[in-house]
Amino acid sequence: MPDDDWPPAPVASPTPWNSLWDFSLTVYAAPDVAEACLRAQDQHGLDVNLILWAAWLGANGHRLTSAELAAAASASDAWRREVVQPLRAVRRRLKSGPPPAPNANSAALREQVQAAELEAERQQQQMLQAFPPRQRLEATPELALAANIALLLPAGNRRAVTEALHAAIFNP
């Protein structure tokens, strides 16, 4: 399939998103975004919060450097590995067992773990939001978004994630 239509043509820039968390809740709920981000997480070990952070910066016209990305990833990695990922593992495990799970009691516990996981992700995003890039703006937010995602994702998964994020951000 030819890529003559890629990257997408510029569109009017949305109102800048001031909060990474608000941006993430809105964009992640859009069609295809969660699926594309989770596929990148599960297949390549990528951090969904880092993807959303890079997209948030791109949506606001900021293009990351690889050094900025590495600094932000390094700063939040221990929290992700030691808090977010274990909570996610417990939540996923409660879905199918061990006995006595799954049952009504374990479903309630799973919801509590899910709430804790979400709060841990929000705190990770607060860490990431504290790492703003230098005031280097791209020509358009669309180009900044594509460039930031290209820093994170292998070429094979880049397009699906970028297209889903682009649609959610610029064509809600």
GROMACS .gro file of C-alpha atoms in nm:
model
  172
    1MET     CA    1   0.000   0.000   0.000
    2PRO     CA    2   0.156   0.334  -0.099
    3ASP     CA    3   0.230   0.587   0.170
    4ASP     CA    4   0.141   0.892  -0.042
    5ASP     CA    5  -0.115   0.993   0.219
    6TRP     CA    6   0.126   0.957   0.510
    7PRO     CA    7   0.182   1.154   0.725
    8PRO     CA    8  -0.170   1.294   0.733
    9ALA     CA    9  -0.227   1.644   0.604
   10PRO     CA   10  -0.216   1.915   0.870
   11VAL     CA   11  -0.542   2.013   1.032
   12ALA     CA   12  -0.632   2.292   1.268
   13SER     CA   13  -0.448   2.240   1.593
   14PRO     CA   14  -0.667   2.159   1.893
   15THR     CA   15  -0.656   2.364   2.208
   16PRO     CA   16  -0.330   2.282   2.387
   17TRP     CA   17  -0.367   2.012   2.650
   18ASN     CA   18  -0.234   2.141   2.981
   19SER     CA   19  -0.260   1.814   3.174
   20LEU     CA   20  -0.104   1.490   3.057
   21TRP     CA   21  -0.356   1.298   3.267
   22ASP     CA   22  -0.660   1.471   3.112
   23PHE     CA   23  -0.511   1.421   2.766
   24SER     CA   24  -0.449   1.052   2.838
   25LEU     CA   25  -0.800   0.984   2.967
   26THR     CA   26  -0.956   1.147   2.661
   27VAL     CA   27  -0.724   1.004   2.397
   28TYR     CA   28  -0.696   0.653   2.544
   29ALA     CA   29  -1.077   0.621   2.537
   30ALA     CA   30  -1.088   0.698   2.163
   31PRO     CA   31  -1.134   0.414   1.913
   32ASP     CA   32  -0.823   0.203   1.842
   33VAL     CA   33  -0.588   0.393   2.077
   34ALA     CA   34  -0.599   0.151   2.371
   35GLU     CA   35  -0.566  -0.150   2.142
   36ALA     CA   36  -0.268  -0.003   1.954
   37CYS     CA   37  -0.092   0.109   2.273
   38LEU     CA   38  -0.150  -0.221   2.453
   39ARG     CA   39  -0.020  -0.414   2.151
   40ALA     CA   40   0.299  -0.203   2.162
   41GLN     CA   41   0.322  -0.271   2.537
   42ASP     CA   42   0.264  -0.645   2.514
   43GLN     CA   43   0.468  -0.713   2.198
   44HIS     CA   44   0.758  -0.475   2.253
   45GLY     CA   45   0.760  -0.404   2.626
   46LEU     CA   46   0.689  -0.036   2.568
   47ASP     CA   47   0.544   0.185   2.837
   48VAL     CA   48   0.194   0.310   2.747
   49ASN     CA   49   0.243   0.612   2.973
   50LEU     CA   50   0.560   0.702   2.783
   51ILE     CA   51   0.372   0.667   2.452
   52LEU     CA   52   0.094   0.893   2.582
   53TRP     CA   53   0.350   1.144   2.715
   54ALA     CA   54   0.524   1.160   2.377
   55ALA     CA   55   0.185   1.198   2.206
   56TRP     CA   56   0.080   1.473   2.450
   57LEU     CA   57   0.396   1.668   2.379
   58GLY     CA   58   0.349   1.614   2.006
   59ALA     CA   59  -0.013   1.728   2.021
   60ASN     CA   60   0.116   2.048   2.178
   61GLY     CA   61   0.375   2.086   1.900
   62HIS     CA   62   0.683   1.975   2.096
   63ARG     CA   63   0.928   1.743   1.924
   64LEU     CA   64   1.137   1.525   2.155
   65THR     CA   65   1.502   1.441   2.119
   66SER     CA   66   1.624   1.091   2.196
   67ALA     CA   67   1.809   1.233   2.501
   68GLU     CA   68   1.488   1.387   2.639
   69LEU     CA   69   1.302   1.062   2.584
   70ALA     CA   70   1.577   0.861   2.753
   71ALA     CA   71   1.584   1.097   3.055
   72ALA     CA   72   1.208   1.077   3.104
   73ALA     CA   73   1.203   0.700   3.058
   74SER     CA   74   1.488   0.657   3.304
   75ALA     CA   75   1.322   0.879   3.564
   76SER     CA   76   0.995   0.686   3.559
   77ASP     CA   77   1.124   0.335   3.489
   78ALA     CA   78   1.172   0.219   3.849
   79TRP     CA   79   0.818   0.329   3.940
   80ARG     CA   80   0.679   0.150   3.635
   81ARG     CA   81   0.873  -0.173   3.705
   82GLU     CA   82   0.830  -0.182   4.082
   83VAL     CA   83   0.477  -0.043   4.124
   84VAL     CA   84   0.272  -0.023   3.804
   85GLN     CA   85   0.373  -0.356   3.650
   86PRO     CA   86   0.323  -0.564   3.967
   87LEU     CA   87  -0.023  -0.412   4.018
   88ARG     CA   88  -0.106  -0.489   3.655
   89ALA     CA   89   0.015  -0.848   3.698
   90VAL     CA   90  -0.203  -0.898   4.008
   91ARG     CA   91  -0.506  -0.746   3.833
   92ARG     CA   92  -0.461  -0.972   3.530
   93ARG     CA   93  -0.402  -1.280   3.747
   94LEU     CA   94  -0.720  -1.221   3.949
   95LYS     CA   95  -0.917  -1.244   3.627
   96SER     CA   96  -0.852  -1.619   3.595
   97GLY     CA   97  -0.720  -1.748   3.927
   98PRO     CA   98  -0.555  -1.883   4.141
   99PRO     CA   99  -0.839  -2.037   4.342
  100PRO     CA  100  -1.060  -1.914   4.489
  101ALA     CA  101  -1.051  -1.657   4.207
  102PRO     CA  102  -1.236  -1.581   3.996
  103ASN     CA  103  -1.542  -1.524   4.212
  104ALA     CA  104  -1.747  -1.231   4.341
  105ASN     CA  105  -1.499  -1.156   4.619
  106SER     CA  106  -1.199  -1.168   4.389
  107ALA     CA  107  -1.385  -0.949   4.139
  108ALA     CA  108  -1.420  -0.681   4.407
  109LEU     CA  109  -1.052  -0.718   4.494
  110ARG     CA  110  -0.962  -0.696   4.124
  111GLU     CA  111  -1.150  -0.366   4.100
  112GLN     CA  112  -0.956  -0.232   4.399
  113VAL     CA  113  -0.626  -0.340   4.244
  114GLN     CA  114  -0.731  -0.181   3.915
  115ALA     CA  115  -0.801   0.148   4.097
  116ALA     CA  116  -0.457   0.129   4.261
  117GLU     CA  117  -0.296   0.055   3.924
  118LEU     CA  118  -0.470   0.356   3.770
  119GLU     CA  119  -0.352   0.579   4.055
  120ALA     CA  120   0.003   0.446   4.012
  121GLU     CA  121  -0.014   0.529   3.641
  122ARG     CA  122  -0.141   0.879   3.723
  123GLN     CA  123   0.157   0.930   3.954
  124GLN     CA  124   0.394   0.807   3.684
  125GLN     CA  125   0.239   1.057   3.445
  126GLN     CA  126   0.302   1.333   3.699
  127MET     CA  127   0.670   1.234   3.689
  128LEU     CA  128   0.668   1.241   3.309
  129GLN     CA  129   0.489   1.574   3.293
  130ALA     CA  130   0.775   1.720   3.500
  131PHE     CA  131   1.007   1.648   3.203
  132PRO     CA  132   0.906   1.912   2.950
  133PRO     CA  133   1.117   1.933   2.636
  134ARG     CA  134   1.309   2.242   2.545
  135GLN     CA  135   1.087   2.492   2.374
  136ARG     CA  136   1.154   2.340   2.033
  137LEU     CA  137   0.833   2.346   1.836
  138GLU     CA  138   0.769   2.146   1.520
  139ALA     CA  139   0.606   2.302   1.214
  140THR     CA  140   0.279   2.127   1.300
  141PRO     CA  141   0.158   1.920   1.593
  142GLU     CA  142   0.096   1.635   1.347
  143LEU     CA  143   0.464   1.623   1.251
  144ALA     CA  144   0.572   1.649   1.615
  145LEU     CA  145   0.340   1.361   1.708
  146ALA     CA  146   0.475   1.140   1.427
  147ALA     CA  147   0.838   1.224   1.514
  148ASN     CA  148   0.787   1.151   1.885
  149ILE     CA  149   0.619   0.817   1.820
  150ALA     CA  150   0.896   0.727   1.574
  151LEU     CA  151   1.148   0.765   1.859
  152LEU     CA  152   0.958   0.509   2.067
  153LEU     CA  153   0.825   0.244   1.834
  154PRO     CA  154   0.977   0.000   1.589
  155ALA     CA  155   0.880   0.077   1.230
  156GLY     CA  156   0.635  -0.214   1.208
  157ASN     CA  157   0.412  -0.081   1.487
  158ARG     CA  158   0.463   0.289   1.438
  159ARG     CA  159   0.191   0.351   1.183
  160ALA     CA  160  -0.096   0.183   1.372
  161VAL     CA  161  -0.020   0.371   1.693
  162THR     CA  162   0.038   0.702   1.517
  163GLU     CA  163  -0.280   0.674   1.311
  164ALA     CA  164  -0.491   0.589   1.616
  165LEU     CA  165  -0.343   0.875   1.817
  166HIS     CA  166  -0.373   1.117   1.524
  167ALA     CA  167  -0.742   1.038   1.479
  168ALA     CA  168  -0.811   1.072   1.852
  169ILE     CA  169  -0.625   1.401   1.886
  170PHE     CA  170  -0.693   1.584   1.564
  171ASN     CA  171  -1.023   1.432   1.446
  172PRO     CA  172  -1.219   1.356   1.764
   0.00000   0.00000   0.00000
